[in-house]
Amino acid sequence: MRIPPKPNYEYEVDELVRHYQRTIREILAELERFDLTDYRKENARALLMYISELLADLNENAAAWVKTNIPKAAQEGVSHTIYELGVVPTLTEANRMFKFNRPNKEAIEAIVADTQADLLAVTQNVERKVRSAVRQVTAEVMRHNLTRGLNGVKGIRSEILFELRKRLGDSVNTGIIDAAGRRWKPRVYVDMLSRTKLMETYHTAKINEALGRGAYLALISAHGAKDACRFHEGRIMKLSPNAPGNYPTYDELHASGQIWHPRCAHTFTTFMSEEYLPADVKRKAERQAERGERALATGGRDPKID
């Protein structure tokens, strides 16, 4: 049984996160420079316009990153599958002969569009929160002026000024709430999203390539997980519900939330038939199948069955 190197996307993820970190630092610097002690409406407009330009540049960089790295992850998935199935003797040869089949071409287009939309939502969230904070803070400054009868705002107490500046800064790192109700800071969310999308692309490409070559089974990787993934490490699964065998499908396991959750590092090795598996691997797969089914039967993301 051939097992290729585990995919590693640290460099690619760090590259994207750096784009977001740099833009957030620039926005924070602009908000810090925004003069609340000499407020003018035109200054607020100029600030918001510049922040919009920074975020537009970020959107362009993020879109370019997606167009480059999603296909690269898919290519790696295809090459690894070609090697696993013994089509060629080396991974180098698999890299040379790879070609996207139709399902993979369509999947790549869909994942690229989906990822770009998710990243765009991050910048839109930041811009919306910053605009709202700037408007609220400037409105409070003007109200303070009126109540004190001042033309400028030099009379604002230092603790009030500090709180207003803090509110501006906090607006940049306001949490993003995902579909599961989890709250993320923008940088952390982008890190999670990019890792998850790259692995999703890698897995999708592997499945499509394996099915195209008549391979319907896969063995889930194992690295001593401590979370719910541990119930499914070393299991045999089906790549299609129509495949023979009493095994769960990739989609069923993914939907359970117990494995292939955000940032999950598990992958799988495709194979044609159980006869290709060493005896010790088969025995472990049988033990894990019983354990995994008990975990799935609980219906929870983190079953307590140990």
Coordinates of C-alpha atoms in Angstrom, one line a residue:
M1 CA 0.0 0.0 0.0
R2 CA 1.5 3.3 -1.1
I3 CA 1.1 6.3 1.2
P4 CA 2.3 9.7 -0.3
P5 CA 3.6 12.5 1.9
K6 CA 1.0 14.3 4.0
P7 CA -0.1 17.6 2.3
N8 CA 1.4 20.7 4.0
Y9 CA 0.0 24.1 3.3
E10 CA 1.6 26.1 6.0
Y11 CA 3.5 28.4 3.6
E12 CA 0.4 29.1 1.5
V13 CA -1.8 29.8 4.5
D14 CA 0.8 32.1 6.1
E15 CA 1.1 34.0 2.8
L16 CA -2.7 34.7 2.8
V17 CA -2.8 35.5 6.5
R18 CA 0.1 38.0 6.1
H19 CA -2.0 39.9 3.5
Y20 CA -4.8 40.3 6.1
Q21 CA -2.5 41.1 9.0
R22 CA -0.7 43.8 7.0
T23 CA -4.0 45.4 5.9
I24 CA -5.4 45.3 9.4
R25 CA -2.3 46.9 10.8
E26 CA -2.6 49.7 8.2
I27 CA -6.2 50.3 9.1
L28 CA -5.4 50.4 12.8
A29 CA -2.7 52.9 12.1
E30 CA -5.1 55.1 10.2
L31 CA -7.7 54.9 12.9
E32 CA -5.0 55.9 15.5
R33 CA -4.0 58.9 13.4
F34 CA -7.6 60.0 13.0
D35 CA -7.7 63.3 14.9
L36 CA -10.6 63.3 17.3
T37 CA -9.4 66.6 18.9
D38 CA -10.0 68.5 15.7
Y39 CA -12.9 66.7 14.1
R40 CA -13.9 67.6 10.5
K41 CA -16.5 65.8 8.4
E42 CA -14.2 65.8 5.4
N43 CA -11.5 64.1 7.4
A44 CA -13.9 61.3 8.3
R45 CA -14.9 60.8 4.7
A46 CA -11.2 60.7 3.6
L47 CA -10.5 58.1 6.3
L48 CA -13.3 55.8 5.2
M49 CA -12.3 56.2 1.5
Y50 CA -8.7 55.2 2.2
I51 CA -9.8 52.2 4.3
S52 CA -12.1 51.1 1.4
E53 CA -9.0 51.3 -0.9
L54 CA -6.9 49.2 1.5
L55 CA -9.7 46.6 1.6
A56 CA -10.1 46.6 -2.2
D57 CA -6.4 45.9 -2.6
L58 CA -6.7 43.1 0.0
N59 CA -9.6 41.6 -2.0
E60 CA -7.5 41.6 -5.1
N61 CA -4.6 39.8 -3.4
A62 CA -7.0 37.3 -1.8
A63 CA -8.7 36.5 -5.1
A64 CA -5.3 36.0 -6.7
W65 CA -4.2 33.7 -3.9
V66 CA -7.3 31.6 -4.3
K67 CA -6.9 31.3 -8.1
T68 CA -3.3 30.1 -7.6
N69 CA -3.5 27.8 -4.6
I70 CA -6.9 26.0 -4.9
P71 CA -5.8 24.4 -8.3
K72 CA -2.4 23.6 -6.8
A73 CA -4.1 21.7 -3.9
A74 CA -6.3 19.9 -6.4
Q75 CA -3.2 19.0 -8.5
E76 CA -1.5 17.5 -5.5
G77 CA -4.6 15.5 -4.7
V78 CA -4.7 14.0 -8.2
S79 CA -1.0 13.3 -8.3
H80 CA -1.1 11.5 -4.9
T81 CA -4.1 9.4 -6.0
I82 CA -2.3 8.4 -9.2
Y83 CA 0.7 7.3 -7.1
E84 CA -1.4 5.5 -4.4
L85 CA -3.2 3.4 -7.0
G86 CA 0.0 2.3 -8.6
V87 CA -0.6 3.8 -12.0
V88 CA 3.1 5.0 -12.0
P89 CA 6.0 3.8 -9.8
T90 CA 7.0 7.3 -8.5
L91 CA 5.3 10.4 -7.2
T92 CA 7.5 12.4 -9.6
E93 CA 6.0 10.6 -12.6
A94 CA 2.5 11.1 -11.1
N95 CA 3.2 14.8 -11.0
R96 CA 4.2 14.8 -14.6
M97 CA 1.2 12.9 -15.9
F98 CA -1.6 14.5 -13.8
K99 CA -4.6 16.0 -15.6
F100 CA -7.9 17.2 -14.3
N101 CA -10.9 15.2 -15.2
R102 CA -14.3 16.9 -15.8
P103 CA -15.6 16.4 -12.2
N104 CA -12.4 18.0 -10.9
K105 CA -12.5 20.9 -13.3
E106 CA -16.0 21.7 -12.1
A107 CA -15.1 21.2 -8.4
I108 CA -12.2 23.6 -8.7
E109 CA -14.3 26.3 -10.3
A110 CA -16.9 25.9 -7.5
I111 CA -14.4 25.9 -4.6
V112 CA -12.6 28.9 -6.1
A113 CA -15.9 30.9 -6.3
D114 CA -16.9 29.7 -2.8
T115 CA -13.6 30.6 -1.2
Q116 CA -13.4 34.0 -2.8
A117 CA -17.0 34.7 -1.6
D118 CA -16.1 33.7 1.9
L119 CA -12.9 35.9 1.9
L120 CA -14.8 38.8 0.5
A121 CA -17.3 38.5 3.3
V122 CA -14.4 39.0 5.8
T123 CA -13.4 42.3 4.3
Q124 CA -17.0 43.4 3.9
N125 CA -17.5 42.7 7.6
V126 CA -14.4 44.7 8.6
E127 CA -15.5 47.6 6.4
R128 CA -19.0 47.6 7.7
K129 CA -17.9 47.5 11.4
V130 CA -15.2 50.2 10.9
R131 CA -17.7 52.5 9.1
S132 CA -20.2 52.0 11.8
A133 CA -17.6 52.7 14.6
V134 CA -16.3 55.9 12.9
R135 CA -19.9 57.2 12.5
Q136 CA -20.8 56.4 16.1
V137 CA -17.6 57.9 17.5
T138 CA -17.8 61.1 15.4
A139 CA -21.4 61.5 16.4
E140 CA -20.5 61.2 20.1
V141 CA -17.7 63.8 19.6
M142 CA -20.2 66.2 18.0
R143 CA -22.8 65.6 20.8
H144 CA -20.1 66.2 23.4
N145 CA -19.2 69.5 21.7
L146 CA -22.8 70.7 21.7
T147 CA -23.3 69.9 25.4
R148 CA -20.1 71.7 26.3
G149 CA -20.6 74.6 23.8
L150 CA -17.2 74.0 22.2
N151 CA -16.2 74.6 18.6
G152 CA -13.3 72.1 18.9
V153 CA -13.2 69.0 21.1
K154 CA -10.2 69.7 23.1
G155 CA -12.5 69.7 26.1
I156 CA -13.1 65.9 25.9
R157 CA -11.8 64.2 29.0
S158 CA -8.8 61.9 28.4
E159 CA -10.7 58.8 29.6
I160 CA -13.6 59.5 27.2
L161 CA -11.1 60.0 24.3
F162 CA -9.4 56.8 25.2
E163 CA -12.7 54.9 25.2
L164 CA -13.6 56.4 21.8
R165 CA -10.2 55.4 20.3
K166 CA -10.5 51.9 21.8
R167 CA -13.9 51.5 20.1
L168 CA -12.4 52.5 16.7
G169 CA -9.6 49.9 17.2
D170 CA -11.9 47.2 18.3
S171 CA -14.1 47.6 15.2
V172 CA -11.3 46.1 13.1
N173 CA -11.1 42.9 15.1
T174 CA -14.8 42.4 15.6
G175 CA -15.6 38.8 15.5
I176 CA -17.0 37.0 12.5
I177 CA -19.8 34.5 13.2
D178 CA -19.8 31.4 11.0
A179 CA -22.7 29.2 10.0
A180 CA -22.2 27.1 13.2
G181 CA -22.4 30.2 15.4
R182 CA -18.7 30.2 16.3
R183 CA -17.1 33.7 16.6
W184 CA -13.7 34.3 15.0
K185 CA -11.3 37.3 14.8
P186 CA -10.6 38.1 11.1
R187 CA -7.0 36.8 11.1
V188 CA -7.9 33.6 12.9
Y189 CA -10.9 33.1 10.6
V190 CA -8.8 33.5 7.5
D191 CA -6.3 31.0 8.8
M192 CA -9.0 28.5 9.6
L193 CA -10.8 29.1 6.3
S194 CA -7.8 28.8 4.0
R195 CA -6.5 25.6 5.7
T196 CA -10.0 24.0 5.5
K197 CA -10.6 25.0 1.9
L198 CA -7.1 23.7 0.8
M199 CA -7.7 20.3 2.5
E200 CA -11.3 20.2 1.1
T201 CA -9.9 20.8 -2.4
Y202 CA -7.2 18.1 -1.9
H203 CA -9.8 15.6 -0.7
T204 CA -12.3 16.4 -3.4
A205 CA -9.6 16.0 -6.1
K206 CA -8.5 12.7 -4.7
I207 CA -12.1 11.3 -4.6
N208 CA -12.9 12.4 -8.2
E209 CA -9.6 11.0 -9.5
A210 CA -10.0 7.7 -7.6
L211 CA -13.6 7.2 -8.8
G212 CA -12.5 8.0 -12.4
R213 CA -10.0 5.2 -12.1
G214 CA -12.4 2.6 -10.6
A215 CA -11.2 2.9 -7.0
Y216 CA -14.0 3.2 -4.5
L217 CA -12.3 2.7 -1.1
A218 CA -10.0 4.7 1.1
L219 CA -8.2 4.3 4.5
I220 CA -8.4 7.3 6.9
S221 CA -5.0 8.5 8.2
A222 CA -4.0 8.2 11.8
H223 CA -1.8 10.4 14.0
G224 CA -3.0 9.8 17.5
A225 CA -5.8 12.4 17.6
K226 CA -7.3 13.4 20.9
D227 CA -10.6 14.8 19.6
A228 CA -13.5 13.0 18.0
C229 CA -11.4 12.2 15.0
R230 CA -9.8 9.4 17.0
F231 CA -12.9 7.2 16.6
H232 CA -12.4 7.2 12.8
E233 CA -8.6 7.0 12.4
G234 CA -7.5 3.9 10.5
R235 CA -11.1 3.2 9.3
I236 CA -12.0 2.1 5.8
M237 CA -14.5 4.3 4.1
K238 CA -16.3 4.5 0.7
L239 CA -15.8 7.3 -1.7
S240 CA -19.2 6.8 -3.2
P241 CA -22.5 5.6 -1.7
N242 CA -22.8 3.2 -4.6
A243 CA -19.6 1.4 -3.8
P244 CA -19.7 -2.1 -2.4
G245 CA -19.1 -2.8 1.3
N246 CA -20.6 -1.9 4.6
Y247 CA -18.5 1.3 5.2
P248 CA -19.5 4.9 5.8
T249 CA -18.9 7.3 3.0
Y250 CA -16.6 10.4 3.1
D251 CA -19.7 12.6 3.0
E252 CA -21.4 10.8 5.9
L253 CA -18.3 11.1 8.1
H254 CA -17.8 14.8 7.1
A255 CA -21.4 15.6 7.9
S256 CA -21.1 14.0 11.4
G257 CA -18.7 16.8 12.4
Q258 CA -16.5 14.2 14.2
I259 CA -13.8 14.3 11.5
W260 CA -12.8 16.8 8.8
H261 CA -13.9 19.7 10.9
P262 CA -12.3 23.1 10.4
R263 CA -8.5 22.9 10.5
C264 CA -8.7 19.0 10.5
A265 CA -5.4 17.5 9.5
H266 CA -6.7 14.0 8.6
T267 CA -6.6 12.7 5.1
F268 CA -6.9 9.3 3.4
T269 CA -5.2 6.9 1.1
T270 CA -7.2 5.5 -1.8
F271 CA -7.0 1.8 -2.9
M272 CA -8.7 -0.6 -5.2
S273 CA -9.5 -3.5 -2.9
E274 CA -9.1 -4.7 0.7
E275 CA -6.7 -7.3 -0.6
Y276 CA -4.2 -4.5 -1.0
L277 CA -4.2 -3.8 2.7
P278 CA -1.6 -5.4 5.1
A279 CA -3.1 -7.8 7.7
D280 CA -2.4 -5.5 10.6
V281 CA -4.0 -2.5 8.9
K282 CA -7.1 -4.6 8.2
R283 CA -7.3 -5.7 11.9
K284 CA -7.1 -2.1 13.1
A285 CA -9.7 -1.0 10.5
E286 CA -12.1 -3.6 11.9
R287 CA -11.6 -2.5 15.5
Q288 CA -12.0 1.2 14.5
A289 CA -15.1 0.4 12.5
E290 CA -16.9 -0.9 15.6
R291 CA -15.7 2.1 17.6
G292 CA -16.5 4.6 14.9
E293 CA -20.1 3.3 14.5
R294 CA -20.7 3.7 18.2
A295 CA -19.5 7.3 17.9
L296 CA -21.7 8.0 15.0
A297 CA -24.7 6.5 16.7
T298 CA -24.5 9.2 19.4
G299 CA -25.3 11.8 16.8
G300 CA -22.9 14.3 18.5
R301 CA -19.8 16.1 17.4
D302 CA -17.8 15.0 20.5
P303 CA -19.2 11.6 21.7
K304 CA -18.2 10.3 25.1
I305 CA -17.9 6.6 24.5
D306 CA -14.4 5.9 25.9

